[in-house]
Amino acid sequence: MPCKHIEVKTFKLAHSTSDTVKIEHVEKPYGEYSSPVVSIAIYSEGSKKTSEVEIPYENIEEFFKALNESVALCDSIPRSKIHDELSAPIGGGA
């Protein structure tokens, strides 16, 4: 049986007009006896794959933990709200 991709979810990438993130379950990614992985890929304009990472299911819990730690780190860094320095709700100034 060849490698089989099963789409789990596709969603729009933040801060982009046409890029998407696609999550897939991949059966037999490296041949008949390989273990399944999760594929996380970024597509430009919905069709051109620009990056991809494949994570073995055995590493998923550690991956989730690292993502949560990254979110907590990001939340802990003080920063001004976007466009505060311009006194405008969107770019371009007042």
PDB file of N, CA and C in Angstrom:
ATOM      1  N   MET A   1       0.848  -1.178   0.000  1.00  0.00           N
ATOM      2  CA  MET A   1       0.000   0.000   0.000  1.00  0.00           C
ATOM      3  C   MET A   1       0.897   1.247   0.000  1.00  0.00           C
ATOM      4  N   PRO A   2       0.675   2.161  -0.934  1.00  0.00           N
ATOM      5  CA  PRO A   2       1.501   3.374  -0.985  1.00  0.00           C
ATOM      6  C   PRO A   2       1.115   4.363   0.117  1.00  0.00           C
ATOM      7  N   CYS A   3       1.951   5.371   0.250  1.00  0.00           N
ATOM      8  CA  CYS A   3       1.721   6.456   1.202  1.00  0.00           C
ATOM      9  C   CYS A   3       0.332   7.046   0.962  1.00  0.00           C
ATOM     10  N   LYS A   4      -0.414   7.282   2.052  1.00  0.00           N
ATOM     11  CA  LYS A   4      -1.773   7.815   1.921  1.00  0.00           C
ATOM     12  C   LYS A   4      -1.924   9.035   2.824  1.00  0.00           C
ATOM     13  N   HIS A   5      -2.328  10.164   2.236  1.00  0.00           N
ATOM     14  CA  HIS A   5      -2.567  11.404   2.964  1.00  0.00           C
ATOM     15  C   HIS A   5      -4.063  11.557   3.215  1.00  0.00           C
ATOM     16  N   ILE A   6      -4.438  11.798   4.474  1.00  0.00           N
ATOM     17  CA  ILE A   6      -5.834  12.029   4.837  1.00  0.00           C
ATOM     18  C   ILE A   6      -5.927  13.419   5.453  1.00  0.00           C
ATOM     19  N   GLU A   7      -6.623  14.328   4.776  1.00  0.00           N
ATOM     20  CA  GLU A   7      -6.727  15.704   5.260  1.00  0.00           C
ATOM     21  C   GLU A   7      -7.528  15.757   6.558  1.00  0.00           C
ATOM     22  N   VAL A   8      -6.983  16.469   7.540  1.00  0.00           N
ATOM     23  CA  VAL A   8      -7.639  16.670   8.823  1.00  0.00           C
ATOM     24  C   VAL A   8      -8.278  18.053   8.867  1.00  0.00           C
ATOM     25  N   LYS A   9      -7.493  19.071   8.497  1.00  0.00           N
ATOM     26  CA  LYS A   9      -8.012  20.437   8.532  1.00  0.00           C
ATOM     27  C   LYS A   9      -7.124  21.343   7.686  1.00  0.00           C
ATOM     28  N   THR A  10      -7.768  22.308   7.034  1.00  0.00           N
ATOM     29  CA  THR A  10      -7.064  23.369   6.318  1.00  0.00           C
ATOM     30  C   THR A  10      -7.642  24.684   6.795  1.00  0.00           C
ATOM     31  N   PHE A  11      -6.759  25.657   7.075  1.00  0.00           N
ATOM     32  CA  PHE A  11      -7.240  26.961   7.516  1.00  0.00           C
ATOM     33  C   PHE A  11      -6.313  28.058   7.005  1.00  0.00           C
ATOM     34  N   LYS A  12      -6.845  29.281   6.957  1.00  0.00           N
ATOM     35  CA  LYS A  12      -6.111  30.441   6.461  1.00  0.00           C
ATOM     36  C   LYS A  12      -4.999  30.798   7.443  1.00  0.00           C
ATOM     37  N   LEU A  13      -3.831  31.109   6.914  1.00  0.00           N
ATOM     38  CA  LEU A  13      -2.696  31.534   7.721  1.00  0.00           C
ATOM     39  C   LEU A  13      -2.892  33.000   8.098  1.00  0.00           C
ATOM     40  N   ALA A  14      -2.774  33.317   9.376  1.00  0.00           N
ATOM     41  CA  ALA A  14      -2.952  34.690   9.850  1.00  0.00           C
ATOM     42  C   ALA A  14      -1.958  35.624   9.168  1.00  0.00           C
ATOM     43  N   HIS A  15      -2.368  36.869   8.981  1.00  0.00           N
ATOM     44  CA  HIS A  15      -1.534  37.920   8.397  1.00  0.00           C
ATOM     45  C   HIS A  15      -1.190  37.651   6.937  1.00  0.00           C
ATOM     46  N   SER A  16      -2.031  36.887   6.267  1.00  0.00           N
ATOM     47  CA  SER A  16      -1.810  36.565   4.863  1.00  0.00           C
ATOM     48  C   SER A  16      -3.143  36.664   4.132  1.00  0.00           C
ATOM     49  N   THR A  17      -3.080  36.979   2.869  1.00  0.00           N
ATOM     50  CA  THR A  17      -4.325  37.059   2.108  1.00  0.00           C
ATOM     51  C   THR A  17      -4.685  35.743   1.428  1.00  0.00           C
ATOM     52  N   SER A  18      -3.685  34.910   1.120  1.00  0.00           N
ATOM     53  CA  SER A  18      -4.015  33.698   0.366  1.00  0.00           C
ATOM     54  C   SER A  18      -3.261  32.446   0.807  1.00  0.00           C
ATOM     55  N   ASP A  19      -2.469  32.512   1.876  1.00  0.00           N
ATOM     56  CA  ASP A  19      -1.720  31.328   2.325  1.00  0.00           C
ATOM     57  C   ASP A  19      -2.570  30.500   3.279  1.00  0.00           C
ATOM     58  N   THR A  20      -2.363  29.192   3.250  1.00  0.00           N
ATOM     59  CA  THR A  20      -3.121  28.287   4.113  1.00  0.00           C
ATOM     60  C   THR A  20      -2.196  27.325   4.843  1.00  0.00           C
ATOM     61  N   VAL A  21      -2.716  26.762   5.923  1.00  0.00           N
ATOM     62  CA  VAL A  21      -2.058  25.700   6.677  1.00  0.00           C
ATOM     63  C   VAL A  21      -2.901  24.451   6.468  1.00  0.00           C
ATOM     64  N   LYS A  22      -2.260  23.343   6.125  1.00  0.00           N
ATOM     65  CA  LYS A  22      -2.977  22.085   5.935  1.00  0.00           C
ATOM     66  C   LYS A  22      -2.399  21.041   6.882  1.00  0.00           C
ATOM     67  N   ILE A  23      -3.271  20.440   7.693  1.00  0.00           N
ATOM     68  CA  ILE A  23      -2.883  19.362   8.605  1.00  0.00           C
ATOM     69  C   ILE A  23      -3.387  18.054   7.998  1.00  0.00           C
ATOM     70  N   GLU A  24      -2.488  17.061   7.894  1.00  0.00           N
ATOM     71  CA  GLU A  24      -2.857  15.767   7.334  1.00  0.00           C
ATOM     72  C   GLU A  24      -2.296  14.621   8.180  1.00  0.00           C
ATOM     73  N   HIS A  25      -3.033  13.534   8.218  1.00  0.00           N
ATOM     74  CA  HIS A  25      -2.546  12.266   8.754  1.00  0.00           C
ATOM     75  C   HIS A  25      -1.933  11.538   7.563  1.00  0.00           C
ATOM     76  N   VAL A  26      -0.715  11.018   7.738  1.00  0.00           N
ATOM     77  CA  VAL A  26      -0.044  10.327   6.630  1.00  0.00           C
ATOM     78  C   VAL A  26       0.252   8.890   7.040  1.00  0.00           C
ATOM     79  N   GLU A  27      -0.356   7.961   6.330  1.00  0.00           N
ATOM     80  CA  GLU A  27      -0.119   6.526   6.534  1.00  0.00           C
ATOM     81  C   GLU A  27       1.051   6.074   5.678  1.00  0.00           C
ATOM     82  N   LYS A  28       1.938   5.304   6.260  1.00  0.00           N
ATOM     83  CA  LYS A  28       3.102   4.719   5.572  1.00  0.00           C
ATOM     84  C   LYS A  28       3.897   5.783   4.814  1.00  0.00           C
ATOM     85  N   PRO A  29       4.334   6.839   5.519  1.00  0.00           N
ATOM     86  CA  PRO A  29       5.002   7.949   4.844  1.00  0.00           C
ATOM     87  C   PRO A  29       6.343   7.589   4.203  1.00  0.00           C
ATOM     88  N   TYR A  30       7.023   6.563   4.729  1.00  0.00           N
ATOM     89  CA  TYR A  30       8.355   6.221   4.240  1.00  0.00           C
ATOM     90  C   TYR A  30       8.436   4.767   3.777  1.00  0.00           C
ATOM     91  N   GLY A  31       7.305   4.200   3.414  1.00  0.00           N
ATOM     92  CA  GLY A  31       7.292   2.823   2.944  1.00  0.00           C
ATOM     93  C   GLY A  31       6.351   1.946   3.744  1.00  0.00           C
ATOM     94  N   GLU A  32       6.248   0.722   3.322  1.00  0.00           N
ATOM     95  CA  GLU A  32       5.269  -0.239   3.840  1.00  0.00           C
ATOM     96  C   GLU A  32       5.287  -0.395   5.357  1.00  0.00           C
ATOM     97  N   TYR A  33       6.448  -0.377   5.985  1.00  0.00           N
ATOM     98  CA  TYR A  33       6.515  -0.660   7.419  1.00  0.00           C
ATOM     99  C   TYR A  33       6.788   0.577   8.276  1.00  0.00           C
ATOM    100  N   SER A  34       6.622   1.761   7.704  1.00  0.00           N
ATOM    101  CA  SER A  34       6.852   2.986   8.479  1.00  0.00           C
ATOM    102  C   SER A  34       5.602   3.374   9.269  1.00  0.00           C
ATOM    103  N   SER A  35       5.839   4.025  10.384  1.00  0.00           N
ATOM    104  CA  SER A  35       4.753   4.462  11.258  1.00  0.00           C
ATOM    105  C   SER A  35       4.135   5.755  10.728  1.00  0.00           C
ATOM    106  N   PRO A  36       2.835   5.972  11.021  1.00  0.00           N
ATOM    107  CA  PRO A  36       2.168   7.183  10.541  1.00  0.00           C
ATOM    108  C   PRO A  36       2.724   8.444  11.192  1.00  0.00           C
ATOM    109  N   VAL A  37       2.544   9.579  10.499  1.00  0.00           N
ATOM    110  CA  VAL A  37       2.985  10.877  10.982  1.00  0.00           C
ATOM    111  C   VAL A  37       1.867  11.897  10.761  1.00  0.00           C
ATOM    112  N   VAL A  38       2.021  13.037  11.415  1.00  0.00           N
ATOM    113  CA  VAL A  38       1.175  14.200  11.152  1.00  0.00           C
ATOM    114  C   VAL A  38       1.990  15.133  10.277  1.00  0.00           C
ATOM    115  N   SER A  39       1.401  15.591   9.190  1.00  0.00           N
ATOM    116  CA  SER A  39       2.049  16.546   8.300  1.00  0.00           C
ATOM    117  C   SER A  39       1.406  17.911   8.517  1.00  0.00           C
ATOM    118  N   ILE A  40       2.247  18.936   8.717  1.00  0.00           N
ATOM    119  CA  ILE A  40       1.786  20.320   8.824  1.00  0.00           C
ATOM    120  C   ILE A  40       2.488  21.072   7.705  1.00  0.00           C
ATOM    121  N   ALA A  41       1.709  21.553   6.731  1.00  0.00           N
ATOM    122  CA  ALA A  41       2.295  22.198   5.557  1.00  0.00           C
ATOM    123  C   ALA A  41       1.688  23.582   5.354  1.00  0.00           C
ATOM    124  N   ILE A  42       2.505  24.481   4.826  1.00  0.00           N
ATOM    125  CA  ILE A  42       2.072  25.826   4.460  1.00  0.00           C
ATOM    126  C   ILE A  42       2.002  25.875   2.936  1.00  0.00           C
ATOM    127  N   TYR A  43       0.870  26.370   2.433  1.00  0.00           N
ATOM    128  CA  TYR A  43       0.681  26.513   0.996  1.00  0.00           C
ATOM    129  C   TYR A  43       0.522  27.978   0.643  1.00  0.00           C
ATOM    130  N   SER A  44       1.266  28.423  -0.361  1.00  0.00           N
ATOM    131  CA  SER A  44       1.166  29.785  -0.862  1.00  0.00           C
ATOM    132  C   SER A  44       0.096  29.811  -1.944  1.00  0.00           C
ATOM    133  N   GLU A  45      -0.820  30.756  -1.802  1.00  0.00           N
ATOM    134  CA  GLU A  45      -1.923  30.901  -2.751  1.00  0.00           C
ATOM    135  C   GLU A  45      -2.706  29.601  -2.913  1.00  0.00           C
ATOM    136  N   GLY A  46      -2.760  28.809  -1.855  1.00  0.00           N
ATOM    137  CA  GLY A  46      -3.572  27.603  -1.830  1.00  0.00           C
ATOM    138  C   GLY A  46      -3.039  26.397  -2.560  1.00  0.00           C
ATOM    139  N   SER A  47      -1.959  26.546  -3.357  1.00  0.00           N
ATOM    140  CA  SER A  47      -1.531  25.398  -4.148  1.00  0.00           C
ATOM    141  C   SER A  47      -0.036  25.079  -4.079  1.00  0.00           C
ATOM    142  N   LYS A  48       0.820  26.062  -3.890  1.00  0.00           N
ATOM    143  CA  LYS A  48       2.265  25.818  -3.881  1.00  0.00           C
ATOM    144  C   LYS A  48       2.759  25.584  -2.455  1.00  0.00           C
ATOM    145  N   LYS A  49       3.227  24.364  -2.170  1.00  0.00           N
ATOM    146  CA  LYS A  49       3.743  24.040  -0.839  1.00  0.00           C
ATOM    147  C   LYS A  49       5.064  24.761  -0.620  1.00  0.00           C
ATOM    148  N   THR A  50       5.114  25.591   0.435  1.00  0.00           N
ATOM    149  CA  THR A  50       6.336  26.343   0.710  1.00  0.00           C
ATOM    150  C   THR A  50       7.128  25.758   1.873  1.00  0.00           C
ATOM    151  N   SER A  51       6.467  25.027   2.756  1.00  0.00           N
ATOM    152  CA  SER A  51       7.180  24.368   3.855  1.00  0.00           C
ATOM    153  C   SER A  51       6.324  23.243   4.408  1.00  0.00           C
ATOM    154  N   GLU A  52       6.996  22.292   5.060  1.00  0.00           N
ATOM    155  CA  GLU A  52       6.288  21.146   5.637  1.00  0.00           C
ATOM    156  C   GLU A  52       7.131  20.538   6.746  1.00  0.00           C
ATOM    157  N   VAL A  53       6.447  20.077   7.775  1.00  0.00           N
ATOM    158  CA  VAL A  53       7.099  19.314   8.826  1.00  0.00           C
ATOM    159  C   VAL A  53       6.251  18.067   9.069  1.00  0.00           C
ATOM    160  N   GLU A  54       6.910  16.940   9.255  1.00  0.00           N
ATOM    161  CA  GLU A  54       6.219  15.692   9.575  1.00  0.00           C
ATOM    162  C   GLU A  54       6.638  15.272  10.972  1.00  0.00           C
ATOM    163  N   ILE A  55       5.642  15.028  11.821  1.00  0.00           N
ATOM    164  CA  ILE A  55       5.897  14.705  13.220  1.00  0.00           C
ATOM    165  C   ILE A  55       5.345  13.318  13.520  1.00  0.00           C
ATOM    166  N   PRO A  56       6.193  12.407  13.983  1.00  0.00           N
ATOM    167  CA  PRO A  56       5.693  11.080  14.380  1.00  0.00           C
ATOM    168  C   PRO A  56       4.697  11.214  15.531  1.00  0.00           C
ATOM    169  N   TYR A  57       3.696  10.383  15.528  1.00  0.00           N
ATOM    170  CA  TYR A  57       2.689  10.436  16.599  1.00  0.00           C
ATOM    171  C   TYR A  57       3.308  10.214  17.976  1.00  0.00           C
ATOM    172  N   GLU A  58       4.414   9.499  18.019  1.00  0.00           N
ATOM    173  CA  GLU A  58       5.082   9.283  19.305  1.00  0.00           C
ATOM    174  C   GLU A  58       5.613  10.587  19.906  1.00  0.00           C
ATOM    175  N   ASN A  59       5.761  11.627  19.094  1.00  0.00           N
ATOM    176  CA  ASN A  59       6.258  12.922  19.566  1.00  0.00           C
ATOM    177  C   ASN A  59       5.169  13.986  19.715  1.00  0.00           C
ATOM    178  N   ILE A  60       3.927  13.629  19.478  1.00  0.00           N
ATOM    179  CA  ILE A  60       2.845  14.629  19.481  1.00  0.00           C
ATOM    180  C   ILE A  60       2.677  15.308  20.832  1.00  0.00           C
ATOM    181  N   GLU A  61       2.672  14.562  21.916  1.00  0.00           N
ATOM    182  CA  GLU A  61       2.481  15.180  23.242  1.00  0.00           C
ATOM    183  C   GLU A  61       3.592  16.180  23.545  1.00  0.00           C
ATOM    184  N   GLU A  62       4.829  15.813  23.243  1.00  0.00           N
ATOM    185  CA  GLU A  62       5.960  16.712  23.460  1.00  0.00           C
ATOM    186  C   GLU A  62       5.846  17.938  22.550  1.00  0.00           C
ATOM    187  N   PHE A  63       5.374  17.725  21.324  1.00  0.00           N
ATOM    188  CA  PHE A  63       5.163  18.819  20.383  1.00  0.00           C
ATOM    189  C   PHE A  63       4.107  19.792  20.914  1.00  0.00           C
ATOM    190  N   PHE A  64       2.978  19.264  21.391  1.00  0.00           N
ATOM    191  CA  PHE A  64       1.926  20.120  21.974  1.00  0.00           C
ATOM    192  C   PHE A  64       2.465  20.908  23.159  1.00  0.00           C
ATOM    193  N   LYS A  65       3.228  20.239  24.009  1.00  0.00           N
ATOM    194  CA  LYS A  65       3.797  20.913  25.176  1.00  0.00           C
ATOM    195  C   LYS A  65       4.702  22.062  24.743  1.00  0.00           C
ATOM    196  N   ALA A  66       5.535  21.823  23.739  1.00  0.00           N
ATOM    197  CA  ALA A  66       6.429  22.874  23.250  1.00  0.00           C
ATOM    198  C   ALA A  66       5.643  24.033  22.635  1.00  0.00           C
ATOM    199  N   LEU A  67       4.567  23.732  21.916  1.00  0.00           N
ATOM    200  CA  LEU A  67       3.727  24.793  21.359  1.00  0.00           C
ATOM    201  C   LEU A  67       3.103  25.633  22.466  1.00  0.00           C
ATOM    202  N   ASN A  68       2.594  24.977  23.500  1.00  0.00           N
ATOM    203  CA  ASN A  68       2.003  25.703  24.626  1.00  0.00           C
ATOM    204  C   ASN A  68       3.050  26.561  25.342  1.00  0.00           C
ATOM    205  N   GLU A  69       4.265  26.040  25.496  1.00  0.00           N
ATOM    206  CA  GLU A  69       5.338  26.816  26.109  1.00  0.00           C
ATOM    207  C   GLU A  69       5.677  28.033  25.241  1.00  0.00           C
ATOM    208  N   SER A  70       5.645  27.853  23.929  1.00  0.00           N
ATOM    209  CA  SER A  70       5.914  28.956  23.013  1.00  0.00           C
ATOM    210  C   SER A  70       4.844  30.042  23.121  1.00  0.00           C
ATOM    211  N   VAL A  71       3.586  29.646  23.219  1.00  0.00           N
ATOM    212  CA  VAL A  71       2.488  30.610  23.383  1.00  0.00           C
ATOM    213  C   VAL A  71       2.653  31.367  24.700  1.00  0.00           C
ATOM    214  N   ALA A  72       2.965  30.654  25.770  1.00  0.00           N
ATOM    215  CA  ALA A  72       3.166  31.298  27.072  1.00  0.00           C
ATOM    216  C   ALA A  72       4.337  32.280  27.012  1.00  0.00           C
ATOM    217  N   LEU A  73       5.413  31.907  26.351  1.00  0.00           N
ATOM    218  CA  LEU A  73       6.560  32.795  26.199  1.00  0.00           C
ATOM    219  C   LEU A  73       6.157  34.049  25.432  1.00  0.00           C
ATOM    220  N   CYS A  74       5.458  33.879  24.323  1.00  0.00           N
ATOM    221  CA  CYS A  74       5.009  35.015  23.519  1.00  0.00           C
ATOM    222  C   CYS A  74       4.115  35.942  24.345  1.00  0.00           C
ATOM    223  N   ASP A  75       3.194  35.361  25.108  1.00  0.00           N
ATOM    224  CA  ASP A  75       2.281  36.155  25.942  1.00  0.00           C
ATOM    225  C   ASP A  75       3.020  36.894  27.050  1.00  0.00           C
ATOM    226  N   SER A  76       4.169  36.397  27.469  1.00  0.00           N
ATOM    227  CA  SER A  76       4.907  37.012  28.575  1.00  0.00           C
ATOM    228  C   SER A  76       5.768  38.196  28.142  1.00  0.00           C
ATOM    229  N   ILE A  77       5.953  38.369  26.848  1.00  0.00           N
ATOM    230  CA  ILE A  77       6.795  39.456  26.343  1.00  0.00           C
ATOM    231  C   ILE A  77       5.934  40.703  26.156  1.00  0.00           C
ATOM    232  N   PRO A  78       6.239  41.779  26.901  1.00  0.00           N
ATOM    233  CA  PRO A  78       5.435  42.996  26.750  1.00  0.00           C
ATOM    234  C   PRO A  78       5.662  43.638  25.384  1.00  0.00           C
ATOM    235  N   ARG A  79       4.588  44.082  24.790  1.00  0.00           N
ATOM    236  CA  ARG A  79       4.680  44.809  23.527  1.00  0.00           C
ATOM    237  C   ARG A  79       3.491  45.737  23.413  1.00  0.00           C
ATOM    238  N   SER A  80       3.662  46.801  22.672  1.00  0.00           N
ATOM    239  CA  SER A  80       2.550  47.728  22.481  1.00  0.00           C
ATOM    240  C   SER A  80       1.584  47.126  21.464  1.00  0.00           C
ATOM    241  N   LYS A  81       0.338  47.569  21.539  1.00  0.00           N
ATOM    242  CA  LYS A  81      -0.646  47.093  20.580  1.00  0.00           C
ATOM    243  C   LYS A  81      -0.297  47.639  19.204  1.00  0.00           C
ATOM    244  N   ILE A  82      -0.630  46.878  18.202  1.00  0.00           N
ATOM    245  CA  ILE A  82      -0.317  47.285  16.842  1.00  0.00           C
ATOM    246  C   ILE A  82      -0.964  48.642  16.536  1.00  0.00           C
ATOM    247  N   HIS A  83      -0.245  49.500  15.949  1.00  0.00           N
ATOM    248  CA  HIS A  83      -0.664  50.834  15.521  1.00  0.00           C
ATOM    249  C   HIS A  83      -0.866  51.822  16.663  1.00  0.00           C
ATOM    250  N   ASP A  84      -0.550  51.467  17.929  1.00  0.00           N
ATOM    251  CA  ASP A  84      -0.668  52.430  19.033  1.00  0.00           C
ATOM    252  C   ASP A  84       0.171  53.677  18.768  1.00  0.00           C
ATOM    253  N   GLU A  85       1.359  53.452  18.203  1.00  0.00           N
ATOM    254  CA  GLU A  85       2.241  54.577  17.973  1.00  0.00           C
ATOM    255  C   GLU A  85       1.702  55.529  16.901  1.00  0.00           C
ATOM    256  N   LEU A  86       0.739  55.071  16.106  1.00  0.00           N
ATOM    257  CA  LEU A  86       0.181  55.906  15.044  1.00  0.00           C
ATOM    258  C   LEU A  86      -1.140  56.558  15.443  1.00  0.00           C
ATOM    259  N   SER A  87      -1.689  56.155  16.585  1.00  0.00           N
ATOM    260  CA  SER A  87      -3.005  56.642  17.028  1.00  0.00           C
ATOM    261  C   SER A  87      -4.063  56.353  15.963  1.00  0.00           C
ATOM    262  N   ALA A  88      -3.970  55.177  15.362  1.00  0.00           N
ATOM    263  CA  ALA A  88      -4.936  54.806  14.332  1.00  0.00           C
ATOM    264  C   ALA A  88      -5.272  53.327  14.464  1.00  0.00           C
ATOM    265  N   PRO A  89      -6.506  52.915  14.125  1.00  0.00           N
ATOM    266  CA  PRO A  89      -6.883  51.509  14.218  1.00  0.00           C
ATOM    267  C   PRO A  89      -6.224  50.636  13.152  1.00  0.00           C
ATOM    268  N   ILE A  90      -5.771  51.270  12.051  1.00  0.00           N
ATOM    269  CA  ILE A  90      -5.058  50.550  11.002  1.00  0.00           C
ATOM    270  C   ILE A  90      -3.869  51.373  10.566  1.00  0.00           C
ATOM    271  N   GLY A  91      -3.006  50.811   9.764  1.00  0.00           N
ATOM    272  CA  GLY A  91      -1.809  51.512   9.329  1.00  0.00           C
ATOM    273  C   GLY A  91      -2.095  52.790   8.562  1.00  0.00           C
ATOM    274  N   GLY A  92      -1.141  53.678   8.511  1.00  0.00           N
ATOM    275  CA  GLY A  92      -1.280  54.903   7.738  1.00  0.00           C
ATOM    276  C   GLY A  92      -1.340  56.162   8.578  1.00  0.00           C
ATOM    277  N   GLY A  93      -1.347  56.037   9.888  1.00  0.00           N
ATOM    278  CA  GLY A  93      -1.359  57.213  10.753  1.00  0.00           C
ATOM    279  C   GLY A  93      -2.747  57.736  11.044  1.00  0.00           C
ATOM    280  N   ALA A  94      -2.813  58.892  11.673  1.00  0.00           N
ATOM    281  CA  ALA A  94      -4.088  59.465  12.111  1.00  0.00           C
ATOM    282  C   ALA A  94      -4.808  60.158  10.995  1.00  0.00           C
TER     283      ALA A  94
END
